[in-house]
Structure formats: C-alpha cells, structure tokens
XYZ file of C-alpha atoms in Angstrom:
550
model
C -16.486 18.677 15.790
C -13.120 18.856 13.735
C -14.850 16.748 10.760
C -18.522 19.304 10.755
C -16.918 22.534 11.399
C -14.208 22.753 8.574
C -14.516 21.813 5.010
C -10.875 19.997 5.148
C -10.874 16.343 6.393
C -9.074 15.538 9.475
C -6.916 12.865 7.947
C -5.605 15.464 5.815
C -3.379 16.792 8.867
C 0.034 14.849 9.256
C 0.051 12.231 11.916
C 1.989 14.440 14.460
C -1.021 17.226 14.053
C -3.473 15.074 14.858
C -1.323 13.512 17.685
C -1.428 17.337 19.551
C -4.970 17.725 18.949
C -6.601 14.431 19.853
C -7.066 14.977 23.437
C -9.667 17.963 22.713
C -12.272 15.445 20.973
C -15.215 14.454 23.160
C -15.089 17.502 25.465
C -18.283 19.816 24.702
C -17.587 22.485 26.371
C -14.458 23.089 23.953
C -16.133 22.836 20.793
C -15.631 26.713 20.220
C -11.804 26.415 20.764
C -11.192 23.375 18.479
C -13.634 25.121 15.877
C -10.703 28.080 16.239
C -7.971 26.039 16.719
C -8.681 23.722 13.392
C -9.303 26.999 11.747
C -6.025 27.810 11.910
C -4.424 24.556 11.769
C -6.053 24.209 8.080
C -4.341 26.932 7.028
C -0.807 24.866 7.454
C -2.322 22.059 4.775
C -3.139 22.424 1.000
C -3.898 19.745 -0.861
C -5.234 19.514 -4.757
C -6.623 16.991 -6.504
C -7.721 19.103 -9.756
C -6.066 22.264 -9.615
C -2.656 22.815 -10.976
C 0.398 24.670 -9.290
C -0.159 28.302 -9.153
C 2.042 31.287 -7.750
C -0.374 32.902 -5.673
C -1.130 29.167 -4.222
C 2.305 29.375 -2.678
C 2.743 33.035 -1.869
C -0.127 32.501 0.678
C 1.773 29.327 1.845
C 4.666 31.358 2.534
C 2.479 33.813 4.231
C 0.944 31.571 6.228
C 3.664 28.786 7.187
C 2.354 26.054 5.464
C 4.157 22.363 6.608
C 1.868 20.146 4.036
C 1.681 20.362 0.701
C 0.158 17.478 -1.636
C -0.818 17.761 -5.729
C -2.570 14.955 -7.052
C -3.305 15.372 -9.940
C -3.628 12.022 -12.458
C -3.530 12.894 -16.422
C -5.311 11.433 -18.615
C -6.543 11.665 -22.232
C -10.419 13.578 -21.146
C -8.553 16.505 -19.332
C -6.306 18.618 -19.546
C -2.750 17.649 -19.264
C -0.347 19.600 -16.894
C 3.232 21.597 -19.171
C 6.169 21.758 -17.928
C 5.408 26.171 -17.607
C 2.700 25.179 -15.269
C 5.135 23.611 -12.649
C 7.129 26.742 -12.498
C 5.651 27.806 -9.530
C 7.586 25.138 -7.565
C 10.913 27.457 -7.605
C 8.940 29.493 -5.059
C 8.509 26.508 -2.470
C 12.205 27.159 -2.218
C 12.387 30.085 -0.114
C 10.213 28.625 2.611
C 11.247 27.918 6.023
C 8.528 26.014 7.394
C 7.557 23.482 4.393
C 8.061 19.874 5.812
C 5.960 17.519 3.513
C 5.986 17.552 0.374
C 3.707 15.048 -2.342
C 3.832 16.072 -5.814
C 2.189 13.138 -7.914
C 1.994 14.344 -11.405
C 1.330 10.723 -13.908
C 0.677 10.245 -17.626
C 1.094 14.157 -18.058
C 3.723 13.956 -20.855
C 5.846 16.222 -18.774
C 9.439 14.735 -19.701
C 12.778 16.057 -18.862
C 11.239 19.516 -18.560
C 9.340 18.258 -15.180
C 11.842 16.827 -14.050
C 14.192 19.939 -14.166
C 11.302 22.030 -12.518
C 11.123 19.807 -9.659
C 14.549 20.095 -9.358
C 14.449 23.580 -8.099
C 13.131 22.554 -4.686
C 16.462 21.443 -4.093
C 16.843 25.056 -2.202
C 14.206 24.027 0.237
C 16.069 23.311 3.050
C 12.795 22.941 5.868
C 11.657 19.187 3.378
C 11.757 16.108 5.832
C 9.939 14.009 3.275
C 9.256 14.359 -0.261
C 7.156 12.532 -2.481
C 7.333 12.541 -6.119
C 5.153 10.273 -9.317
C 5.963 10.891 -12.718
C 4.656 7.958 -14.181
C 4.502 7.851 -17.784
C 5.991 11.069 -18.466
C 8.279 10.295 -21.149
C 11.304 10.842 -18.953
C 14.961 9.612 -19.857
C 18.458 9.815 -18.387
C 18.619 13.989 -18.679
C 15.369 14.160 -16.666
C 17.095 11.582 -14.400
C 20.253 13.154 -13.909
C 18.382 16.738 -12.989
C 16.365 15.037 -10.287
C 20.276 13.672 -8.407
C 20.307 17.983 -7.919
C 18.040 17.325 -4.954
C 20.844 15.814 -2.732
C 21.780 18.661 -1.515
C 18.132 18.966 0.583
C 20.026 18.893 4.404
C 17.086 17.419 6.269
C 15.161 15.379 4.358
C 14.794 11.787 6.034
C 12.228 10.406 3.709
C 12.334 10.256 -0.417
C 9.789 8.549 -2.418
C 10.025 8.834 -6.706
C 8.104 6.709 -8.674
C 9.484 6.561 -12.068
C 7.725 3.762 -13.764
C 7.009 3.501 -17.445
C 9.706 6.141 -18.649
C 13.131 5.977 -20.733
C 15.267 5.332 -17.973
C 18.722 3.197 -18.547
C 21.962 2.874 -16.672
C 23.077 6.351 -17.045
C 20.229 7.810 -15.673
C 19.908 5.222 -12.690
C 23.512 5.956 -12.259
C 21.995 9.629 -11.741
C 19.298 8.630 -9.178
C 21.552 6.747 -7.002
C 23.403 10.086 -5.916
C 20.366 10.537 -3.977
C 21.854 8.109 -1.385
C 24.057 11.382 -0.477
C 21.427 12.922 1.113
C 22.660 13.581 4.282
C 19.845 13.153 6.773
C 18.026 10.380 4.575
C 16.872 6.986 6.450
C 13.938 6.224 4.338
C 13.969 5.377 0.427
C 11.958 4.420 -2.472
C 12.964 3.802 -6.018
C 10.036 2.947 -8.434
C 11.609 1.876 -11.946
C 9.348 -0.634 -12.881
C 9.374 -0.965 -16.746
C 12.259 1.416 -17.757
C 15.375 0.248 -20.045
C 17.929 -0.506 -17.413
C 19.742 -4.084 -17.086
C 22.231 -5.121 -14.730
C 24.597 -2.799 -14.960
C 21.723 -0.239 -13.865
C 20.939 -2.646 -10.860
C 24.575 -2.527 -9.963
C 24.643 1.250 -9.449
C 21.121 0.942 -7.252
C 22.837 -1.530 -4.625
C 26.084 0.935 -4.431
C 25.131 2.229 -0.879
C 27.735 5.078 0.291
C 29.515 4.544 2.815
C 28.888 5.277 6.055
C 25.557 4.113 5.136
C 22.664 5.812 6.709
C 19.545 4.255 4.859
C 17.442 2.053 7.031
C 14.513 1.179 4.964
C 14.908 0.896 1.063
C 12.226 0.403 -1.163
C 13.377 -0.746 -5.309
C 10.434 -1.140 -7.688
C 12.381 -2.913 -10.658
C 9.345 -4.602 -11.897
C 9.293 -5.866 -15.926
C 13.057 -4.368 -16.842
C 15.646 -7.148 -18.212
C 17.441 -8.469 -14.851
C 19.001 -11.659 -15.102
C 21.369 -13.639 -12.247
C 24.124 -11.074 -11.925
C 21.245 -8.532 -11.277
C 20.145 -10.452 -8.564
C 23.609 -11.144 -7.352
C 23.936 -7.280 -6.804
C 20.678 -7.303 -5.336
C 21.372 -9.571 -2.820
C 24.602 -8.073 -2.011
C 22.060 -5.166 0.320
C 22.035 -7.867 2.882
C 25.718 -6.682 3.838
C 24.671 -2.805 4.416
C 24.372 -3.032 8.741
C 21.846 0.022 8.980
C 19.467 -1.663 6.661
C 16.385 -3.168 8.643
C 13.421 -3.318 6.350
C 13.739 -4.029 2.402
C 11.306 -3.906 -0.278
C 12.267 -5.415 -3.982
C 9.364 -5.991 -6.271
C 11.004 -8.330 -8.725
C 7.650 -9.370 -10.616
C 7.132 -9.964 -13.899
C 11.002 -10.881 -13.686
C 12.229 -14.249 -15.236
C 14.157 -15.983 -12.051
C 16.009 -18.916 -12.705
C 16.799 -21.478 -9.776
C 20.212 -19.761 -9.043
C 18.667 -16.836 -8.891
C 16.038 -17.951 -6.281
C 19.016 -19.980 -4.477
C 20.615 -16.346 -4.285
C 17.663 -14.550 -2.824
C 17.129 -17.268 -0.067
C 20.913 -15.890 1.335
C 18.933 -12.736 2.978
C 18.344 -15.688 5.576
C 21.909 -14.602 6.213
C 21.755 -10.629 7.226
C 20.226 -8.603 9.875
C 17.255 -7.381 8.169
C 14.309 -7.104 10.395
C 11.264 -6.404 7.563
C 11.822 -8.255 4.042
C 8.855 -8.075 1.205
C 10.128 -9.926 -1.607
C 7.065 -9.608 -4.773
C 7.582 -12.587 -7.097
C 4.551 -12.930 -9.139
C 4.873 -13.828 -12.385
C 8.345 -14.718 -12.656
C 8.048 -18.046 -13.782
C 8.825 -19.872 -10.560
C 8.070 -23.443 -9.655
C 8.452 -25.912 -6.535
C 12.297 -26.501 -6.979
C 12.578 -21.937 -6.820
C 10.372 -22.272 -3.671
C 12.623 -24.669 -1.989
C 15.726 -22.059 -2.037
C 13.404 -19.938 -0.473
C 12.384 -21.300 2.337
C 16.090 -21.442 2.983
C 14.725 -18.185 4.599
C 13.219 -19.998 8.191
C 16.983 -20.369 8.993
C 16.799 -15.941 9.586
C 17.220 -15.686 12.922
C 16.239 -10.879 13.383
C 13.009 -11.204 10.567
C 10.042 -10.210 12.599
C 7.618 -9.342 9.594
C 8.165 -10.935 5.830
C 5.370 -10.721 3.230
C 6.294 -13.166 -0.129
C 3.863 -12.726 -3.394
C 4.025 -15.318 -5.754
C 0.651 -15.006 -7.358
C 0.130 -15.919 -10.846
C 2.873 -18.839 -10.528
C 2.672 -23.156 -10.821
C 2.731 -23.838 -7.425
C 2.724 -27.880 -6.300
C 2.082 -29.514 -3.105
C 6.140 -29.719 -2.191
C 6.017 -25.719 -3.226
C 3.427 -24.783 -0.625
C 5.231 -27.303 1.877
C 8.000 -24.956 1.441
C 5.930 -21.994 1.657
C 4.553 -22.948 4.972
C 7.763 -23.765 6.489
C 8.777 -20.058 6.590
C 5.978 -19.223 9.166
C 8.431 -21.598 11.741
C 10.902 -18.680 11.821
C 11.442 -18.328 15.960
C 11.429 -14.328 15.376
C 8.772 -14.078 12.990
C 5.167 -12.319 14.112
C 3.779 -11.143 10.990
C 3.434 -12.971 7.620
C 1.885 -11.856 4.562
C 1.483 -14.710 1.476
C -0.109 -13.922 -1.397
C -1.480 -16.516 -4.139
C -3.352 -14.703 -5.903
C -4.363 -16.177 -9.161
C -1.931 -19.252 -8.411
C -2.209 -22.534 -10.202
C -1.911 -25.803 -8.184
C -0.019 -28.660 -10.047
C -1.839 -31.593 -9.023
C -0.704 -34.576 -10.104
C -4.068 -36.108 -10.645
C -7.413 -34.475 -9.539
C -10.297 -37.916 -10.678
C -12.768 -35.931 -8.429
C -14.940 -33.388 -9.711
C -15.806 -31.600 -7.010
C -11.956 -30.969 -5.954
C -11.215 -28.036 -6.797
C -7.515 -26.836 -7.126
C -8.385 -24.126 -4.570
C -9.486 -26.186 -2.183
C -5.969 -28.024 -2.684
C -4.295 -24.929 -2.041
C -6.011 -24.066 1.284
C -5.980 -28.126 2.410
C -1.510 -27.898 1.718
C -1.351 -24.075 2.951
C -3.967 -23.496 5.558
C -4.244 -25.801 8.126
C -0.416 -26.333 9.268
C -0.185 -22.684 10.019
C -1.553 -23.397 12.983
C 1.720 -24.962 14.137
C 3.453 -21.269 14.010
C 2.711 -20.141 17.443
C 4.716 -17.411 17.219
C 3.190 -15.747 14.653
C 0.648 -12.414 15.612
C -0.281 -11.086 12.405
C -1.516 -12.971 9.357
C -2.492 -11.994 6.032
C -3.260 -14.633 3.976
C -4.284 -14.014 0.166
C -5.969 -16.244 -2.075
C -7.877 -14.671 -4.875
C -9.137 -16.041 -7.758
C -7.832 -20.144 -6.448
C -11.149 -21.504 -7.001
C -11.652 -22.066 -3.853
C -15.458 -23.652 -2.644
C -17.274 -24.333 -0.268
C -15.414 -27.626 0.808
C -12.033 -24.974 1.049
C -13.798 -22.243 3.110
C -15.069 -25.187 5.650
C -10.902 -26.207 5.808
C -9.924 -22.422 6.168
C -12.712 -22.084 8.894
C -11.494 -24.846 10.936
C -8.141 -23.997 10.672
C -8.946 -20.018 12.030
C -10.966 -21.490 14.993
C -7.948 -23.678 16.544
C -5.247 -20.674 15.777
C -5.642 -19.318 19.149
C -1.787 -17.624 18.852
C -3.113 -14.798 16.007
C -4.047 -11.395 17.125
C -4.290 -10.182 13.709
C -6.047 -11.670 10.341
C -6.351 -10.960 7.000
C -7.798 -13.108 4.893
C -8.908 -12.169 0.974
C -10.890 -14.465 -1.023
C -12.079 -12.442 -3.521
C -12.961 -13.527 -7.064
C -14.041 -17.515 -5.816
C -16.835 -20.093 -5.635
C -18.397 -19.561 -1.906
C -21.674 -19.624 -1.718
C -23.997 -18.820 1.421
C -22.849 -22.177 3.247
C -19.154 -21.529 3.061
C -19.755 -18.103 4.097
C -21.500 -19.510 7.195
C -18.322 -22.136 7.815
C -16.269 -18.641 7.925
C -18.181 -16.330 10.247
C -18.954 -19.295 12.635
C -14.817 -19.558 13.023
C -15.275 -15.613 13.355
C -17.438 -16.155 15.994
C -14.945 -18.795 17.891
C -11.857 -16.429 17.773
C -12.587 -13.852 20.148
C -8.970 -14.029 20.935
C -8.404 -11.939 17.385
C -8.019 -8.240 17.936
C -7.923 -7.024 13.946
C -9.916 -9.363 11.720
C -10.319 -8.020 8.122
C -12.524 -10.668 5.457
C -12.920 -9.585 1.600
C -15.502 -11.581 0.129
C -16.178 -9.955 -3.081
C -16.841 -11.577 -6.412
C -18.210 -15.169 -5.262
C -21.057 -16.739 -6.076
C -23.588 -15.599 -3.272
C -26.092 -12.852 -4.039
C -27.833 -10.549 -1.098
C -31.097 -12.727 -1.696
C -29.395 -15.835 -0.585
C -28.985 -14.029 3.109
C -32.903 -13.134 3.340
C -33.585 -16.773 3.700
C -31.443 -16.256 7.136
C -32.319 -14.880 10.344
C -31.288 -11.023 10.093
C -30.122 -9.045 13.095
C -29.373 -5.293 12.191
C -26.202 -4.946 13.989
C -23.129 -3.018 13.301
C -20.171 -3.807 15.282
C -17.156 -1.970 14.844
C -14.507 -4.752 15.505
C -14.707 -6.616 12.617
C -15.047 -5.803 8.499
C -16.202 -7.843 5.649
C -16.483 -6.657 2.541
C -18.718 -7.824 0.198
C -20.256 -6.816 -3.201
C -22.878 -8.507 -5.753
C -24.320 -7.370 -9.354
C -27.635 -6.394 -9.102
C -29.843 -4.265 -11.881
C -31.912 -2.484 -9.544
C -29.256 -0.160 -7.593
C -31.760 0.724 -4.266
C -32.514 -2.860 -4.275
C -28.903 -3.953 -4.243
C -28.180 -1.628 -1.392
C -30.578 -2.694 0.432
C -29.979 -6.401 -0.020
C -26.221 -5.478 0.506
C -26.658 -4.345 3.871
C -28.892 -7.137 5.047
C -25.808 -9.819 3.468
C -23.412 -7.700 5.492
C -24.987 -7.411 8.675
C -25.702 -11.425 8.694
C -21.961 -11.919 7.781
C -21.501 -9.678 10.826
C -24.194 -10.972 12.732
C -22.306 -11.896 16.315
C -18.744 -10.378 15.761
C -18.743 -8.036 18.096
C -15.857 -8.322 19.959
C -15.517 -5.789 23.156
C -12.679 -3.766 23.062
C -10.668 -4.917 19.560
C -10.408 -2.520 16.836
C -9.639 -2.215 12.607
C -7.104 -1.060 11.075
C -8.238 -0.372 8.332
C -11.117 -0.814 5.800
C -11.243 -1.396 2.424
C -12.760 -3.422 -0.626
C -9.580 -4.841 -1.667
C -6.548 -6.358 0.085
C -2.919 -4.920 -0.056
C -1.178 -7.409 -2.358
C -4.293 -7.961 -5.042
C -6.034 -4.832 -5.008
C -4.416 -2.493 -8.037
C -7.360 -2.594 -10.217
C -9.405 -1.975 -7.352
C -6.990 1.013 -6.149
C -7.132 2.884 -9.333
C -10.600 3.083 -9.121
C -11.270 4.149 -5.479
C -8.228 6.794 -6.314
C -10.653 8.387 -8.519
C -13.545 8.419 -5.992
C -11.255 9.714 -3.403
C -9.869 12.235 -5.508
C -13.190 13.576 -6.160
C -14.449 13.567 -2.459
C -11.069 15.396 -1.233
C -11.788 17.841 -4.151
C -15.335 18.640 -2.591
C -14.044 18.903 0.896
C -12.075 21.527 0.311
C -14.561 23.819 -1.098
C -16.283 26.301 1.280
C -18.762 24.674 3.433
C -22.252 26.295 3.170
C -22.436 25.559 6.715
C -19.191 27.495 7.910
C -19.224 30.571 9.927
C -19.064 34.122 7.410
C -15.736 33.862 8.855
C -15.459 31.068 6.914
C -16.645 31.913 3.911
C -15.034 35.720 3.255
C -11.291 33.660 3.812
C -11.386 33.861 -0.603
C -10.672 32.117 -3.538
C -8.582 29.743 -1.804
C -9.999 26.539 -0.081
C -7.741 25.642 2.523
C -5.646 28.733 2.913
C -7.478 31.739 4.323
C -6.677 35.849 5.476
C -7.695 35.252 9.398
C-alpha cells in the first residue's frame, strides 16, 4: 500500500516513522487511511539526489515541519558543479524547530572553505539530533576546518558524521575539528580524514577527549596520512576513555611497524565492547599478527571485525588470526583477506593453490569457537578452487554454533562443482538464521547450471549473488536466473530471514558501492517525481516532489 500509493519510498522515512506505522500493513480495510496517513507523513521527508539547495525548498519545510532532510548530490566533471552561493539557503534551516536529521553529502564539488563556512550557519539549529556531512574533495584546508568547530554549539545533537577525505587538512585544522567533542549532547562520532596533511601531532589533538567524556562510539578515518609509532601511541591511548564502547580506526594504507602492532594489541586491555581495526595495506607480516592476537586475552569485546587484505600473510599469521575467534565474550567476527598473499614456504603441487592454503589454515578451526553467532568471513580475489570451496563447505556443515554467515568469494576460481560443495553445506545448516553468499566473478557461466536439474524456486531466507559476462543481455538474464535459482535450489529455511542484500560484501565492496550509488541515486530521483498513478490530489500538491499544499 505505502510503496504503490506514494511516489516516495518507504525506506526513505527514519527508522522511528516506520516503527509507528508498521502495524497498519496487511490490514485491507485501512488502505484508505494509510494512503492519507503516508500522504502526510511524506511531507516531513525531502530528499535530493540532483537538485541543489533552494530557498523555497526550505520555506515549505518550515511550513510544513519537516524532521528529514538529505542532499546527495555527487560532482563530477559531466555536470554541473554545486558554488558556494548555491548553499546559502542552508542559513534558513536555522530557524526551524522541528528539523531532526540532517545529510548533506556534497563531494568533488570544488566548494572549499566557502562550503564549509555555509554549513556552518546551521549551527543555530537547535531541533539537529544527527547531522551528516561529505565534502570530499573539496579543496578544503584548516580555515574551512576551523569554521565547521562553530557547530558545537548545536545543544541536542547526539550523532555527527563529516567526511573530510582528500582535502588540505593539517594539525591546525584537526586541532579545529576536535572542538566538536564539546558538543554537549553528542554520543556518536565520525571523523573521516583519510588522505589530508596531518601527522602525529594532528592525531594527538583527535585522541584529546574532554573531560567528562560523553562519546560512546567514535569513528577516525585516518587512512593514507603520515602516522608513525607515536601516532599510534596516541591512538591507543582511547582505550582509557570509560564511556567509550565501540571504536572504529581505519589505519590502511598506513606503514605499521611491529611496535606499532605490539601497541594496538593493548586494546585487549580496556572496556571496549565493538573494535574494527582496518589494516590493509600497511605492510604487515606474521610477526605484526602475533601482537595482535594479543587481543583473545579482551575479556567485554562482543563484536571485532580486523581487515588485513592486500597483506603477506603465512601459515603462523593466520594461526594467529584464528586464535582471536577463542575470545569467551566474542559473538560476532568479521575477517577480511581480501586480495591477501599466502607465504608458503614451498607449494611443488600445481593444483595447490595459495587460496586453498588460506581457507585449509583459516577455515576449518573456526569451528572450535563455539561462542561465536555471527560470522563474516571475506576472501576475495585468494585464488581459491574448487579443492578450497569443498574445505570451506565442510567446515560450514559441522559449525552448528553460527546463527549468522557471511561468506564473500568474489573474484576466484569455482567452478559449477565447488559451487555444488557450497550449497550442499547450505543445505546441512538449517541451524543458520542469516546466510548471505557472493559468488561473483568466478569461473562458472549460467550455461554450466542448465546441465543441472532446475527447480524455479525463490526462497526468501537465503541470498547468493552471482553475476557472469554474457554478449546477449536477455540471454544472460535468463541464464542468470536459472544459475541462481539452482544455487538456491533447497534453501528454504522456515522462519529465518536476511538482512540484507547486496552484490558486494561490507569490507571489499567500494568499487562496487560507487557504482550502485549511482543507480540508486537515479531510482530515488524518479521516485520522487509525481506518480501518474496518484490521486489529482496528488498531482495539484506543485513543483515540489515530496513536499505538498494539503
């Protein structure tokens, strides 16, 4: 009802909307009122994908009480770029009352301190509880840095999220930034300064958390910048804040020495409940791996999630690696290898492959973790065969303790038998409640499942995503959805259910993300425009998409 009678999507609404309204699905006999009701719930929602900032845009959102505002709108060099006059509308978001979410994600627009001063002026917006902001790329230095710390002053806000990646920024300007800790009401944190011109110093001020402290998650994105051990050192030092349960520190494309990796095993020592520490291509080896691990001594971790892709990993390395999934209080772990290399000492067999390695050192002792619930295991472009998908498959069927699985082997060698190896373990584990597969990029083709039996069934519990290269684009779909449903063919399992469903992973998929973004973008664009369908209610509301006169 909600997703045919309006032309704004349903997941547009904020969680707590669709919390209030999700008891009226599946009753008939109210289709009229929710038809009503969503009418004028879409009115509190504006979102843009093409269209820039405009001041009649936000005197109806005044007018109407809008919560939910979100401009996405990505530059780049075939359209128009946003100026800084065109985000002088913002100034008039500050005299709202009733504005709670705010996303303004405005990259590679060239916008530099300018934007930054602009966006500044929401600072009189006292109704923000969360505020998202992307200026990638913007040519933005310490001034534009030091205008955004005038946002402080915001007295509710309980969630703050700037990306800043690929600008100027050094220690001054980070020095800036940090003020934002001040915020009075603020639990939730994200930094992104991935590839700016900050060194340690900078990293100093970032890990100066006022006291009292407040923040309970915090989120640093210091990806490619010039940290070396005392950066780290400060770093580590978060493990000391006590309100701090969940942190996030992307350290990749980072050169980390041993003591450096001997220092970020110590958050074995601290209270922290969620730790994601990104490592990939920081030059690690076995000997790094082994401070690690140090990390199965934690005794309050329930979730930690450790990338290393794109490193040398041995057989003692993924020893280590497996020896964190023994943590007592541990119940969901998240590995990526993505693109890892496996230093074998000697491989005199042509048919090992160093994939297969990988998944026979990794794989099969996970078992052993009985405490663990939720698994996401990543292990893209390893080479892994046929031979490796038979290990992994036996290994899945005897893990009778996981509730939750994600497993990515996208970009390998399977063919149709190793697919076979996985779904029979698929099969086996009806104790699973979330299983999520991504099978893209291997070496079977939709004509290799036509020489099986094909059942045209669609269960719901269970996704695998798959893709192939064919000329003929009808004939690929069709062969595409005959390889599906026999990789699906007898996963249904009664009562289980996805989270979600996608045709990339979480820790590999930013290639893949950039390019969905654009399809997405384009589909939300559509959705808001007037449905040809709608009532003439509907379609005399005017110009506007999602705001209307009723």
């Amino acid at each position: 009802v909600f997703y045919l009678s309006s032309p704004m999507r349903f997941g547009d609404l904020p969680i707590e909307v669709i919390r209030s309204i999700a008891s009226f699905i599946g009753w008939l006999c109210l289709t009229p009122v929710c038809r009503r009701f969503w009418q004028a719930l879409r009115l509190k929602c504006i979102r843009r994908v093409k269209e820039p900032p405009s001041i009649a845009l936000f005197e109806k959102a005044l007018c109407h009480g809008v919560i939910s505002i979100t401009f996405q709108l990505k530059g780049c060099d075939t359209e128009p770029r946003l100026t800084t006059t065109q985000l002088a509308p913002l100034t008039i978001l500050s005299q709202s009352t009733t504005l709670n979410f705010l996303t303004l994600h405005f990259p590679n627009h060239n916008l530099g301190n300018g934007g930054c001063t602009q966006i500044a002026s929401l600072a009189q917006c006292r109704s923000l509880t969360s505020l998202s902001i992307d200026l990638t790329f913007n040519s933005i230095n310490d001034l534009g840095a030091h205008e955004l710390q005038a946002l402080r002053t915001l007295p509710h806000l309980m969630q703050l999220n700037i990306d800043l990646k690929e600008n100027e920024i050094g220690n001054g300007g980070v020095k800036g930034l940090v003020q934002l800790y001040n915020l009075p009401s603020l639990t939730n944190c994200s930094l992104g300064l991935a590839y700016n011109i900050f060194d340690c110093e900078g990293v100093k001020f970032l890990c100066e958390v006022p006291q009292p402290p407040k923040l309970r998650s915090l989120t640093l994105d210091l990806t490619g910048n010039a940290i070396d051990d005392d950066g780290i050192q400060h770093l580590c030092a978060l493990r000391l804040v006590p309100t701090l349960t969940a942190l996030h520190l992307n350290l990749s494309n980072v050169d980390l020495s041993e003591e450096a990796m001997q220092m970020l095993g110590g958050f074995a020592d601290c209270s922290l409940q969620h730790l994601n520490l990104n490592l990939g291509q920081s030059n690690i080896d076995d000997e790094g791996l082994k401070y690690i691990s140090t990390l199965r001594n934690a005794t309050h971790l329930q979730s930690l999630s450790l990338n290393v892709m794109e490193n040398c990993v041995g057989t003692e390395g993924l020893r280590y690696l497996r020896a964190l999934a023994q943590i007592d209080s541990l119940k969901t772990l998240t590995l990526c290898l993505s693109s890892v290399t496996h230093m074998a000492d000697v491989v005199s067999d042509d048919d090992i492959f160093p994939g297969n390695l990988i998944v026979s050192d990794l794989a099969t002792p996970l078992n052993l973790a009985t405490n663990l619930q939720c698994l996401h295991l990543c292990l893209k472009d390893t080479g892994i065969d046929d031979k490796g998908a038979y290990i992994l498959a036996d290994s899945i069927s005897k893990a009778t303790h996981l509730r939750r699985l994600n497993l990515c082997l996208i970009g390998n060698l399977l063919t149709v038998k190793g697919c076979t190896f996985l779904r029979d373990s698929f099969i086996k584990a009806t104790w699973l409640q979330s299983l999520c597969a991504y099978l893209k990029d291997n070496e079977f083709r939709p004509s290799d499942a036509n020489k099986l039996d094909v059942q045209q069934q669609s269960p719901t519990s269970t996704s695998i995503c798959t893709q192939a290269d064919e000329s003929d684009v009808q004939e690929q779909t069709q062969d595409q959805q005959k390889q599906d449903c026999w990789l699906l063919d007898g996963l249904q399992l009664p009562h289980k259910q996805i989270d979600f469903v996608t045709n990339y992973c979480e820790c590999c998929g930013v290639e893949s993300d950039s390019e969905l973004s654009d399809t997405d973008a384009d589909d939300d664009d559509e959705s808001l425009e007037p449905d040809s369908t709608s009532s003439d209610a509907d379609s005399q509301n005017g110009d506007d998409h999602s705001l209307g006169e009723d």
